[in-house]
Short mmCIF file of C-alpha atoms in Angstrom, two decimals:
data_model
loop_
_atom_site.label_atom_id
_atom_site.label_comp_id
_atom_site.label_asym_id
_atom_site.label_seq_id
_atom_site.Cartn_x
_atom_site.Cartn_y
_atom_site.Cartn_z
CA MET A 1 50.84 -176.22 141.61
CA LYS A 2 54.59 -176.77 141.63
CA LEU A 3 55.11 -173.67 139.51
CA ASN A 4 53.00 -171.62 141.91
CA LYS A 5 55.02 -172.91 144.84
CA LEU A 6 58.25 -172.15 143.02
CA MET A 7 57.11 -168.61 142.22
CA LEU A 8 55.97 -168.14 145.81
CA SER A 9 59.34 -169.33 147.08
CA ALA A 10 61.13 -166.95 144.75
CA VAL A 11 58.99 -164.03 145.86
CA THR A 12 59.52 -164.95 149.51
CA ALA A 13 63.28 -165.22 149.04
CA THR A 14 63.38 -161.86 147.25
CA THR A 15 61.32 -160.27 150.01
CA LEU A 16 63.58 -161.70 152.70
CA MET A 17 66.68 -160.49 150.89
CA ALA A 18 65.21 -157.01 150.55
CA THR A 19 64.16 -156.98 154.20
CA SER A 20 67.63 -158.13 155.27
CA ALA A 21 69.27 -155.47 153.11
CA CYS A 22 67.00 -152.77 154.51
CA ALA A 23 67.58 -153.96 158.06
CA PHE A 24 71.24 -152.88 158.02
CA ASP A 25 71.58 -149.13 158.55
CA ALA A 26 75.28 -148.35 158.07
CA SER A 27 74.98 -144.80 159.40
CA ALA A 28 73.21 -145.95 162.59
CA VAL A 29 75.64 -148.81 163.18
CA PHE A 30 78.61 -146.51 162.64
CA GLU A 31 77.21 -144.00 165.14
CA LYS A 32 76.62 -146.67 167.77
CA ASP A 33 79.64 -148.93 167.38
CA CYS A 34 82.32 -147.18 165.32
CA GLN A 35 82.42 -143.44 165.89
CA GLY A 36 83.81 -143.78 169.41
CA CYS A 37 87.16 -144.74 167.86
CA HIS A 38 86.86 -143.33 164.35
CA GLY A 39 85.13 -140.04 165.19
CA PRO A 40 81.62 -138.76 164.38
CA ALA A 41 82.96 -137.05 161.24
CA HIS A 42 85.02 -140.19 160.39
CA GLN A 43 88.14 -138.12 161.08
CA GLY A 44 89.89 -140.85 163.05
CA GLY A 45 91.19 -141.03 166.58
CA VAL A 46 92.03 -144.30 168.27
CA GLY A 47 90.87 -145.79 164.97
CA ALA A 48 91.93 -144.84 161.45
CA ASP A 49 90.76 -141.80 159.49
CA LEU A 50 87.87 -143.16 157.40
CA ARG A 51 87.03 -140.15 155.27
CA PRO A 52 86.60 -140.92 151.55
CA ASN A 53 89.87 -139.31 150.47
CA LYS A 54 91.75 -141.60 152.89
CA LEU A 55 89.98 -144.73 151.59
CA ARG A 56 90.27 -143.93 147.89
CA ASN A 57 93.27 -146.16 147.26
CA GLN A 58 92.08 -149.11 149.36
CA SER A 59 90.00 -151.83 147.74
CA SER A 60 86.49 -152.41 149.00
CA GLN A 61 87.31 -156.08 149.49
CA GLU A 62 90.30 -155.23 151.69
CA LEU A 63 88.27 -152.80 153.82
CA ALA A 64 85.42 -155.29 154.27
CA SER A 65 87.93 -157.90 155.38
CA LYS A 66 89.28 -155.50 158.04
CA ILE A 67 85.76 -154.96 159.36
CA LEU A 68 85.06 -158.68 159.58
CA ASN A 69 88.45 -159.89 160.81
CA GLY A 70 89.92 -156.92 162.66
CA VAL A 71 93.41 -155.50 162.35
CA ALA A 72 96.21 -157.14 164.34
CA GLY A 73 98.22 -154.84 166.58
CA THR A 74 95.48 -152.22 166.75
CA ALA A 75 92.29 -151.65 168.72
CA MET A 76 90.21 -152.71 165.70
CA PRO A 77 88.34 -155.91 166.70
CA ALA A 78 86.78 -158.51 164.47
CA TRP A 79 83.14 -157.58 163.91
CA LYS A 80 82.11 -160.94 162.49
CA LYS A 81 79.68 -163.18 164.35
CA GLY A 82 81.22 -164.80 167.42
CA GLU A 83 83.85 -162.15 168.01
CA SER A 84 81.88 -158.92 167.74
CA ILE A 85 81.55 -156.48 170.64
CA GLY A 86 78.54 -154.80 169.03
CA HIS A 87 76.74 -155.34 165.74
CA GLU A 88 77.57 -158.75 164.30
CA PHE A 89 78.56 -158.07 160.70
CA THR A 90 77.78 -160.39 157.82
CA GLN A 91 79.71 -160.11 154.56
CA ALA A 92 76.80 -158.11 153.14
CA ASP A 93 76.87 -155.77 156.14
CA ALA A 94 80.61 -155.20 155.77
CA ASP A 95 80.20 -154.45 152.06
CA ALA A 96 77.39 -152.00 152.83
CA MET A 97 79.50 -150.28 155.49
CA VAL A 98 82.41 -149.86 153.08
CA LYS A 99 80.06 -148.35 150.48
CA TYR A 100 78.71 -145.94 153.11
CA LEU A 101 82.23 -144.91 154.21
CA LYS A 102 83.52 -144.37 150.68
CA ASN A 103 80.54 -142.17 149.82
CA PHE A 104 80.27 -140.28 153.12
CA THR A 105 79.52 -136.59 152.47
CA GLY A 106 79.72 -135.31 156.04
CA LYS A 107 77.21 -134.52 158.74
CA GLN A 108 75.48 -131.34 159.69
CA LYS A 109 77.47 -129.50 162.35
CA MET A 110 75.71 -129.42 165.72
CA VAL A 111 76.30 -126.96 168.55
CA LEU A 112 75.56 -127.66 172.19
CA THR A 113 73.11 -125.13 173.68
CA LEU A 114 71.57 -124.81 177.13
CA GLU A 115 68.14 -124.20 175.59
CA ASN A 116 68.18 -127.52 173.70
CA VAL A 117 69.45 -129.48 176.68
CA LYS A 118 66.83 -128.01 179.02
CA LYS A 119 64.09 -129.18 176.65
CA LYS A 120 65.24 -132.77 177.26
CA TRP A 121 65.20 -132.53 181.08
CA VAL A 122 62.49 -134.80 182.51
CA LYS A 123 61.48 -135.02 186.19
CA ILE A 124 60.37 -138.55 187.06
CA ASN A 125 60.00 -138.58 190.87
CA ASP A 126 59.86 -135.99 193.62
CA ARG A 127 63.22 -136.33 195.39
CA MET A 128 61.97 -134.88 198.69
CA LYS A 129 58.96 -137.20 198.81
CA LEU A 130 61.23 -140.21 198.32
CA LEU A 131 63.59 -138.87 200.98
CA LYS A 132 60.73 -138.64 203.50
CA LYS A 133 59.28 -142.00 202.52
CA TYR A 134 62.64 -143.78 202.60
CA PRO A 135 64.90 -141.98 205.11
CA LYS A 136 67.16 -145.06 205.16
CA ALA A 137 68.06 -147.68 202.59
CA VAL A 138 65.28 -150.21 202.05
CA ASP A 139 66.79 -152.98 199.93
CA VAL A 140 70.22 -153.10 201.59
CA LYS A 141 71.73 -152.34 204.99
CA LYS A 142 73.28 -149.16 203.62
CA VAL A 143 73.44 -147.55 200.19
CA THR A 144 77.20 -147.97 199.98
CA ASP A 145 76.64 -151.74 199.79
CA ILE A 146 75.15 -151.28 196.33
CA CYS A 147 77.00 -151.87 193.07
CA PHE A 148 75.98 -150.69 189.60
CA VAL A 149 76.19 -153.10 186.67
CA THR A 150 75.94 -151.65 183.17
CA GLN A 151 74.31 -154.02 180.68
CA ARG A 152 75.56 -152.66 177.38
CA ASP A 153 73.39 -154.40 174.79
CA ALA A 154 70.31 -154.43 177.02
CA SER A 155 70.57 -150.64 177.44
CA LYS A 156 69.98 -151.08 181.16
CA VAL A 157 71.63 -150.70 184.54
CA THR A 158 71.19 -153.29 187.26
CA PHE A 159 71.74 -152.64 190.94
CA ILE A 160 73.07 -155.49 193.07
CA ASP A 161 73.83 -155.94 196.74
CA GLY A 162 77.62 -155.93 196.76
CA THR A 163 77.73 -157.98 199.97
CA THR A 164 75.57 -160.87 198.73
CA GLY A 165 75.47 -160.62 194.94
CA LYS A 166 71.67 -160.41 194.97
CA LYS A 167 70.12 -158.46 192.09
CA LEU A 168 67.96 -155.62 193.43
CA SER A 169 66.49 -153.83 190.40
CA THR A 170 67.00 -153.16 186.71
CA HIS A 171 66.22 -149.96 184.79
CA PRO A 172 66.35 -148.78 181.17
CA ALA A 173 69.14 -146.20 181.00
CA GLY A 174 69.96 -145.58 177.34
CA TYR A 175 71.95 -147.40 174.68
CA ALA A 176 75.24 -148.91 175.84
CA VAL A 177 75.26 -147.40 179.33
CA HIS A 178 78.84 -146.28 179.63
CA VAL A 179 79.70 -144.74 183.00
CA THR A 180 78.12 -144.65 186.45
CA VAL A 181 79.09 -142.40 189.37
CA THR A 182 77.90 -141.66 192.88
CA ASN A 183 77.42 -138.50 194.88
CA LYS A 184 80.19 -138.87 197.46
CA ARG A 185 78.66 -136.28 199.79
CA GLN A 186 75.20 -137.90 199.58
CA PRO A 187 75.77 -141.46 198.33
CA ARG A 188 72.08 -142.29 198.16
CA TYR A 189 72.13 -140.43 194.81
CA ALA A 190 73.86 -141.96 191.82
CA TYR A 191 74.02 -141.20 188.11
CA SER A 192 74.60 -142.95 184.80
CA ILE A 193 75.33 -141.82 181.25
CA SER A 194 74.75 -143.80 178.07
CA ARG A 195 76.50 -143.66 174.74
CA ASP A 196 73.38 -142.16 173.17
CA GLY A 197 73.49 -139.17 175.51
CA LEU A 198 71.05 -140.04 178.31
CA VAL A 199 71.96 -138.92 181.84
CA THR A 200 69.89 -140.56 184.60
CA MET A 201 69.71 -139.85 188.34
CA PHE A 202 68.73 -142.60 190.85
CA ASP A 203 67.78 -142.68 194.53
CA LEU A 204 69.58 -145.78 195.84
CA ALA A 205 67.86 -145.71 199.23
CA SER A 206 64.36 -145.94 197.75
CA LYS A 207 62.58 -149.20 197.10
CA GLY A 208 63.87 -150.48 193.77
CA GLN A 209 66.41 -147.64 193.37
CA GLN A 210 63.93 -145.34 191.65
CA LYS A 211 64.77 -142.73 189.05
CA ILE A 212 64.61 -139.05 190.03
CA ALA A 213 65.20 -137.46 186.63
CA GLU A 214 66.65 -137.89 183.16
CA CYS A 215 68.18 -135.54 180.62
CA ARG A 216 69.34 -136.26 177.08
CA ILE A 217 72.31 -134.06 176.29
CA GLY A 218 73.08 -135.18 172.74
CA ASN A 219 73.49 -138.11 170.37
CA SER A 220 76.70 -139.54 171.74
CA SER A 221 78.24 -139.18 175.21
CA ARG A 222 80.83 -140.74 177.51
CA GLY A 223 82.09 -139.05 180.71
CA LEU A 224 80.45 -138.18 184.03
CA ALA A 225 81.58 -136.76 187.39
CA VAL A 226 80.06 -135.33 190.60
CA SER A 227 81.63 -132.47 192.53
CA PRO A 228 82.94 -133.52 195.98
CA ASP A 229 80.58 -131.05 197.67
CA GLY A 230 77.66 -133.00 196.17
CA LYS A 231 76.11 -130.00 194.43
CA TYR A 232 76.96 -130.50 190.77
CA VAL A 233 77.18 -133.17 188.07
CA MET A 234 79.07 -132.72 184.83
CA ALA A 235 78.60 -134.84 181.71
CA GLY A 236 80.74 -134.98 178.57
CA ASN A 237 79.34 -135.09 175.07
CA TYR A 238 80.76 -136.38 171.81
CA GLU A 239 78.00 -135.04 169.57
CA PRO A 240 77.36 -132.16 169.75
CA GLY A 241 80.76 -131.62 171.34
CA GLY A 242 80.92 -130.12 174.81
CA ALA A 243 80.16 -130.57 178.50
CA VAL A 244 77.02 -129.92 180.55
CA LEU A 245 76.85 -128.89 184.22
CA PHE A 246 73.78 -130.01 186.21
CA ASP A 247 72.29 -129.44 189.64
CA ALA A 248 73.12 -132.73 191.39
CA MET A 249 69.86 -132.74 193.38
CA THR A 250 67.47 -132.23 190.47
CA LEU A 251 69.51 -132.89 187.31
CA GLU A 252 68.47 -129.47 186.04
CA PRO A 253 70.97 -128.28 183.38
CA LEU A 254 72.77 -125.14 184.58
CA LYS A 255 75.45 -124.41 181.98
CA VAL A 256 76.90 -125.80 178.77
CA TYR A 257 80.49 -125.61 177.55
CA PRO A 258 80.37 -126.03 173.75
CA THR A 259 83.51 -127.32 172.02
CA SER A 260 82.33 -126.91 168.44
CA SER A 261 85.13 -124.47 167.63
CA VAL A 262 88.47 -125.05 169.34
CA ILE A 263 92.12 -125.08 168.30
CA ASP A 264 93.84 -128.47 168.18
CA MET A 265 97.53 -129.31 168.62
CA ASP A 266 98.25 -128.72 164.94
CA GLY A 267 96.71 -125.25 164.97
CA ASN A 268 93.52 -126.28 163.18
CA ILE A 269 90.13 -124.95 164.27
CA GLY A 270 87.35 -127.51 164.52
CA SER A 271 84.94 -129.37 166.76
CA SER A 272 86.11 -131.60 169.57
CA ARG A 273 84.44 -134.40 171.45
CA VAL A 274 84.61 -134.32 175.25
CA ALA A 275 85.79 -137.58 176.80
CA GLY A 276 86.97 -137.86 180.41
CA ILE A 277 85.32 -135.82 183.18
CA TYR A 278 87.06 -135.59 186.57
CA ASP A 279 86.19 -134.23 189.99
CA THR A 280 88.99 -133.66 192.50
CA PRO A 281 89.12 -133.25 196.28
CA TYR A 282 92.14 -130.98 195.81
CA GLY A 283 90.06 -127.92 194.92
CA PRO A 284 86.57 -126.80 193.80
CA TYR A 285 87.28 -128.07 190.31
CA ILE A 286 85.85 -130.34 187.67
CA ALA A 287 88.10 -130.98 184.68
CA PHE A 288 87.15 -132.23 181.25
CA ALA A 289 89.27 -133.46 178.34
CA LEU A 290 88.82 -132.23 174.78
CA LYS A 291 89.42 -135.46 172.93
CA ASP A 292 90.24 -134.07 169.50
CA ALA A 293 91.78 -130.73 170.52
CA GLY A 294 94.28 -132.06 173.08
CA HIS A 295 93.26 -129.59 175.79
CA VAL A 296 92.03 -130.12 179.35
CA TYR A 297 89.71 -127.44 180.75
CA ILE A 298 89.32 -126.82 184.49
CA VAL A 299 86.01 -125.41 185.76
CA ASP A 300 85.72 -123.72 189.18
CA TYR A 301 82.21 -124.60 190.36
CA SER A 302 82.53 -122.44 193.49
CA LYS A 303 82.52 -119.19 191.48
CA PRO A 304 79.47 -117.43 190.00
CA GLY A 305 78.86 -118.55 186.45
CA PHE A 306 81.03 -121.67 186.86
CA PRO A 307 83.94 -120.28 184.80
CA ILE A 308 86.75 -122.13 183.07
CA VAL A 309 89.79 -121.16 185.15
CA GLY A 310 92.36 -123.40 183.49
CA ASP A 311 93.08 -124.29 179.86
CA ILE A 312 95.91 -126.78 179.53
CA PRO A 313 96.87 -127.27 175.84
CA ASN A 314 99.09 -129.79 174.06
CA VAL A 315 98.38 -132.66 176.44
CA GLY A 316 98.36 -135.09 173.53
CA LYS A 317 96.26 -136.28 170.62
CA ILE A 318 93.03 -138.21 171.15
CA LEU A 319 92.45 -137.73 174.87
CA HIS A 320 90.26 -140.36 176.48
CA ASP A 321 90.09 -141.52 180.10
CA GLY A 322 92.29 -140.90 183.12
CA PHE A 323 92.60 -140.99 186.90
CA GLU A 324 94.04 -139.09 189.85
CA ASN A 325 96.68 -139.73 192.48
CA GLU A 326 95.88 -141.12 195.89
CA GLY A 327 98.10 -140.79 198.96
CA LYS A 328 99.89 -137.49 199.58
CA GLU A 329 97.99 -134.43 198.28
CA ILE A 330 95.21 -136.71 197.04
CA GLY A 331 93.67 -135.61 193.78
CA ARG A 332 96.31 -132.98 192.98
CA TYR A 333 97.45 -134.71 189.79
CA LEU A 334 95.29 -135.84 186.90
CA MET A 335 96.83 -138.53 184.72
CA GLN A 336 95.16 -138.06 181.34
CA ALA A 337 95.46 -140.74 178.66
CA SER A 338 96.40 -139.61 175.16
CA GLN A 339 95.75 -142.48 172.78
CA GLY A 340 97.04 -140.66 169.72
CA SER A 341 100.38 -139.74 171.29
CA ASP A 342 100.89 -142.82 173.51
CA VAL A 343 101.35 -140.78 176.66
CA MET A 344 99.79 -140.11 180.02
CA GLY A 345 99.74 -136.32 180.44
CA ILE A 346 100.26 -135.27 184.07
CA ILE A 347 98.17 -132.21 184.95
CA ASP A 348 98.72 -130.34 188.22
CA PHE A 349 95.52 -128.84 189.66
CA LYS A 350 97.61 -126.61 191.93
CA THR A 351 99.44 -124.83 189.11
CA LYS A 352 96.81 -125.61 186.46
CA SER A 353 99.52 -126.75 184.11
CA LEU A 354 100.92 -129.79 182.31
CA VAL A 355 103.93 -130.84 184.40
CA ALA A 356 105.02 -134.04 182.63
CA LYS A 357 104.29 -136.65 180.01
CA VAL A 358 104.73 -140.34 180.76
CA TYR A 359 105.43 -142.20 177.50
CA THR A 360 103.77 -145.59 177.49
CA GLY A 361 105.50 -146.97 174.39
CA PRO A 362 104.95 -146.76 170.63
CA GLY A 363 101.48 -147.83 169.53
CA THR A 364 100.34 -148.65 173.07
CA LYS A 365 97.24 -146.41 173.24
CA PRO A 366 96.86 -146.16 177.04
CA HIS A 367 93.42 -146.91 178.47
CA PRO A 368 93.61 -146.86 182.28
CA GLY A 369 89.86 -146.98 182.95
CA GLN A 370 89.70 -146.22 186.66
CA GLY A 371 93.50 -146.56 186.75
CA SER A 372 95.55 -147.77 189.68
CA SER A 373 97.37 -145.81 192.40
CA TRP A 374 99.06 -147.54 195.34
CA TYR A 375 102.01 -147.40 197.75
CA ASN A 376 105.10 -149.42 196.94
CA GLU A 377 107.80 -149.96 199.58
CA GLU A 378 110.66 -149.31 197.14
CA TYR A 379 109.29 -146.53 194.92
CA GLY A 380 106.64 -144.86 197.07
CA GLU A 381 103.44 -143.91 195.25
CA LEU A 382 103.02 -145.77 191.97
CA PHE A 383 100.53 -145.53 189.13
CA ALA A 384 99.53 -147.86 186.30
CA THR A 385 97.68 -147.93 183.02
CA GLN A 386 96.58 -150.68 180.68
CA SER A 387 97.31 -150.53 176.93
CA MET A 388 94.67 -151.19 174.29
CA ASN A 389 96.89 -152.45 171.51
CA VAL A 390 99.56 -154.52 173.24
CA GLY A 391 99.77 -156.72 176.31
CA ASN A 392 101.57 -154.19 178.47
CA VAL A 393 100.84 -152.63 181.86
CA VAL A 394 102.93 -149.49 182.30
CA ILE A 395 103.89 -148.48 185.86
CA TRP A 396 105.42 -145.11 186.82
CA ASP A 397 106.37 -143.24 189.99
CA SER A 398 105.65 -139.76 191.36
CA ASN A 399 108.76 -138.44 189.59
CA TRP A 400 106.86 -139.36 186.40
CA ASP A 401 109.42 -141.98 185.42
CA VAL A 402 108.40 -145.40 184.10
CA VAL A 403 109.70 -148.03 186.52
CA LYS A 404 108.26 -151.19 184.97
CA ASN A 405 106.50 -152.60 181.92
CA VAL A 406 104.62 -155.77 182.81
CA PRO A 407 103.74 -158.03 179.86
CA THR A 408 100.30 -159.60 179.64
CA ALA A 409 98.62 -161.83 177.06
CA GLY A 410 97.11 -158.98 175.05
CA GLY A 411 95.61 -155.51 174.90
CA GLY A 412 93.06 -154.58 177.53
CA LEU A 413 90.88 -151.82 178.90
CA PHE A 414 91.10 -151.74 182.68
CA VAL A 415 93.49 -151.99 185.60
CA GLY A 416 92.17 -151.81 189.13
CA THR A 417 93.13 -152.41 192.74
CA SER A 418 92.16 -151.73 196.36
CA GLU A 419 93.85 -151.69 199.75
CA ASN A 420 92.72 -155.24 200.58
CA THR A 421 94.27 -156.96 197.57
CA PRO A 422 98.01 -157.56 197.00
CA TRP A 423 97.57 -157.09 193.24
CA ILE A 424 96.56 -154.81 190.47
CA TRP A 425 94.11 -156.69 188.26
CA SER A 426 94.56 -156.25 184.50
CA ASP A 427 92.35 -157.64 181.74
CA CYS A 428 93.24 -158.73 178.20
CA VAL A 429 89.79 -158.20 176.70
CA LEU A 430 91.18 -156.76 173.43
CA GLY A 431 93.83 -159.45 173.10
CA GLY A 432 91.96 -161.61 170.60
CA SER A 433 89.95 -164.79 171.05
CA LYS A 434 92.97 -166.75 172.31
CA ASN A 435 93.65 -164.33 175.16
CA TRP A 436 90.53 -162.36 176.08
CA ASN A 437 89.54 -164.86 178.79
CA ARG A 438 92.48 -163.96 181.06
CA MET A 439 93.02 -161.57 183.95
CA TYR A 440 96.57 -160.85 185.18
CA LEU A 441 97.18 -160.32 188.91
CA ILE A 442 100.31 -158.18 189.22
CA ASN A 443 101.99 -157.93 192.63
CA LYS A 444 101.94 -154.34 193.89
CA GLN A 445 105.34 -154.74 195.61
CA THR A 446 107.41 -156.94 193.26
CA LEU A 447 105.68 -155.58 190.12
CA ASN A 448 105.63 -159.07 188.66
CA THR A 449 102.63 -161.17 187.68
CA ASP A 450 101.82 -163.61 190.48
CA ARG A 451 98.65 -165.26 189.23
CA ILE A 452 96.45 -165.49 186.14
CA ILE A 453 92.72 -166.09 186.12
CA GLU A 454 91.68 -168.03 183.01
CA VAL A 455 88.00 -168.72 182.32
CA GLY A 456 87.25 -171.40 179.73
CA LYS A 457 83.98 -172.60 178.25
CA ASP A 458 83.52 -175.28 180.93
CA LYS A 459 86.24 -174.74 183.54
CA GLY A 460 87.97 -171.82 185.18
CA ARG A 461 91.50 -171.90 186.56
CA LEU A 462 93.64 -169.82 188.90
CA ILE A 463 97.19 -170.29 187.61
CA ASP A 464 100.57 -169.67 189.23
CA ALA A 465 102.30 -167.36 186.73
CA LYS A 466 105.80 -168.77 187.41
CA SER A 467 105.19 -172.51 187.53
CA HIS A 468 102.07 -172.43 185.30
CA LYS A 469 100.50 -174.91 187.71
CA THR A 470 96.80 -174.73 188.55
CA ILE A 471 96.22 -173.39 192.07
CA ALA A 472 92.45 -173.83 191.99
CA SER A 473 89.72 -174.61 189.47
CA TRP A 474 85.95 -174.33 189.25
CA LYS A 475 83.07 -175.33 187.00
CA VAL A 476 81.89 -172.67 184.54
CA PRO A 477 78.20 -172.56 183.50
CA HIS A 478 78.20 -173.82 179.91
CA LYS A 479 77.46 -171.08 177.36
CA ASP A 480 79.47 -172.42 174.39
CA VAL A 481 81.46 -169.19 174.25
CA LEU A 482 84.94 -168.38 175.42
CA PRO A 483 84.23 -165.65 178.00
CA ARG A 484 85.59 -162.17 177.38
CA ILE A 485 86.49 -161.05 180.89
CA LEU A 486 87.13 -157.47 181.87
CA HIS A 487 86.96 -154.79 184.56
CA ALA A 488 87.94 -155.92 188.05
CA GLU A 489 86.00 -154.02 190.73
CA PRO A 490 86.30 -154.37 194.55
CA ALA A 491 83.08 -155.12 196.48
CA ASN A 492 81.84 -156.49 199.80
CA HIS A 493 84.09 -154.20 201.89
CA GLU A 494 86.93 -155.03 199.45
CA GLN A 495 86.79 -158.74 200.32
CA TRP A 496 85.67 -159.52 196.76
CA THR A 497 86.80 -158.61 193.29
CA MET A 498 84.05 -158.69 190.68
CA ILE A 499 84.97 -159.50 187.06
CA SER A 500 82.54 -159.10 184.16
CA GLU A 501 82.20 -161.96 181.67
CA TRP A 502 81.00 -159.77 178.85
CA ASN A 503 79.73 -162.22 176.23
CA ALA A 504 78.65 -164.88 178.74
CA GLY A 505 76.18 -162.64 180.57
CA ARG A 506 77.51 -163.04 184.09
CA ILE A 507 79.88 -161.64 186.70
CA GLY A 508 82.47 -163.76 188.46
CA ILE A 509 83.24 -163.03 192.12
CA TYR A 510 86.76 -163.74 193.42
CA ASP A 511 88.52 -163.52 196.77
CA ALA A 512 90.48 -160.26 196.69
CA LYS A 513 93.39 -161.66 198.74
CA THR A 514 93.80 -165.07 197.09
CA GLY A 515 92.24 -164.70 193.63
CA LYS A 516 90.17 -167.85 194.20
CA PHE A 517 86.73 -168.09 192.62
CA ILE A 518 83.71 -167.70 194.92
CA LYS A 519 80.51 -167.62 192.82
CA TYR A 520 78.70 -166.20 189.80
CA ILE A 521 76.00 -163.57 189.34
CA LYS A 522 74.10 -164.81 186.28
CA GLY A 523 71.27 -163.66 184.04
CA LEU A 524 72.84 -160.44 182.73
CA THR A 525 73.24 -159.07 179.19
CA THR A 526 76.77 -158.05 178.23
CA PRO A 527 77.74 -156.76 181.70
CA THR A 528 80.56 -154.33 181.02
CA PHE A 529 81.24 -151.93 183.84
CA THR A 530 80.69 -152.58 187.56
CA TYR A 531 80.83 -149.77 190.07
CA SER A 532 80.99 -150.27 193.84
CA ILE A 533 79.52 -147.26 195.66
CA GLU A 534 81.59 -148.02 198.77
CA HIS A 535 84.89 -148.44 196.90
CA ARG A 536 84.44 -145.34 194.76
CA GLN A 537 83.73 -143.17 197.81
CA HIS A 538 87.47 -143.07 198.45
CA ILE A 539 88.84 -142.86 194.90
CA PRO A 540 89.49 -139.31 193.65
CA GLY A 541 88.01 -138.53 190.27
CA ALA A 542 86.10 -141.83 190.10
#
């Protein structure tokens, strides 16, 4: 009997080990969590080049350690349990990933075609029927009160009332929903795009914010924008590389712009991912950034055939996100982040040319997110970006000169502001486990940090940056994790600033003028990106 039990235990253990080993799919995990930085062909970008010839002289043990523990001074996080921002790697997982990388033989080249995209277009609801049934917003006073919340690991979007914090509805919207945008001409219609290539259209005025249509444009996607006239939506694709133009009222694909064969800054011909997509009120244009090629293309959607009317080369290596100027000649200038060249390339929609490069510092890898643009009494219009690798907010003027570098506790992803707050709000979410629970509030006039929000496991504090004294404190719902806080978004007619607590599953709401805590929205799964319909109505390119 004991022998039988022992044999059964051995068989069970072997089965469990085999099941565990089979459960880890290195290729799938790389595609979901790694290729955004390292490239779909492992060619590198924000992250290192991981092709076999580049890894040949590195030991497997050393590479596995980098996966588990991260790499200091870079955007490479620790993927071990407790610190991961995606798949939680075990030692066995890390070893399997290294084996996969060292033996990678390449992927079949894919080309974006209109025929393939149209096959994935699905109509879910009749837009006109919903319009007649719900002529006005049902769940809120007006649709501009609504905020999107992307729940990364739940593959869902949640709509909330941005004046009360009440959750209105939740919808599946693809893996790691990445970006959400609204139709500024008709704000009852909004759109999302997921990292696995699903574009979804919603009717915000309808009961429960119902879906109108969906379209899968590829295997990996990022950017999204709506033309200011409300007629068109453009989405950017990583794999297969390119951009897709849709009818904004039906989500019917109208044209594709493949980027499978383009010339990069070094004169090489190859495929390029498409990252940032930008609309502008300055002209009938939508621009999109060729991440690997270093170009920005400008499409004129007012002309038959929606032609590319501008091709701006040599912006920089590894183009990612960006933002546009506010104030005078709003939307004339696109500030495009180049994470491989550590610059913000300044593109002029009037001349369709690159007019300047703002250097953000060696190894900074700018990541402005929605960026910040505001009026300063000394310098006039100012602009700011966050840096992924170092705690540094870079501020420059409309002469394209850097006027200030503001230190923070660590690398981050987003800076944001609004008219009703005296600060730009900057996170440190990539600053490591000692710093990722902080948000820096930088004075828009003095350009110095006034206050720091610090959220602990049990208590939150609003800290005076000069005296280090606590201005206010509040009780934090116990989750036994140090919250990773990121992405400050105005809401409630800009009276609030909403901050995501990524790993704690909640959003903190703060007074925009004082920085004091107000309340939490709880019961979310890795809330990453919040998007206020009202606030974004006035932000060019957002």
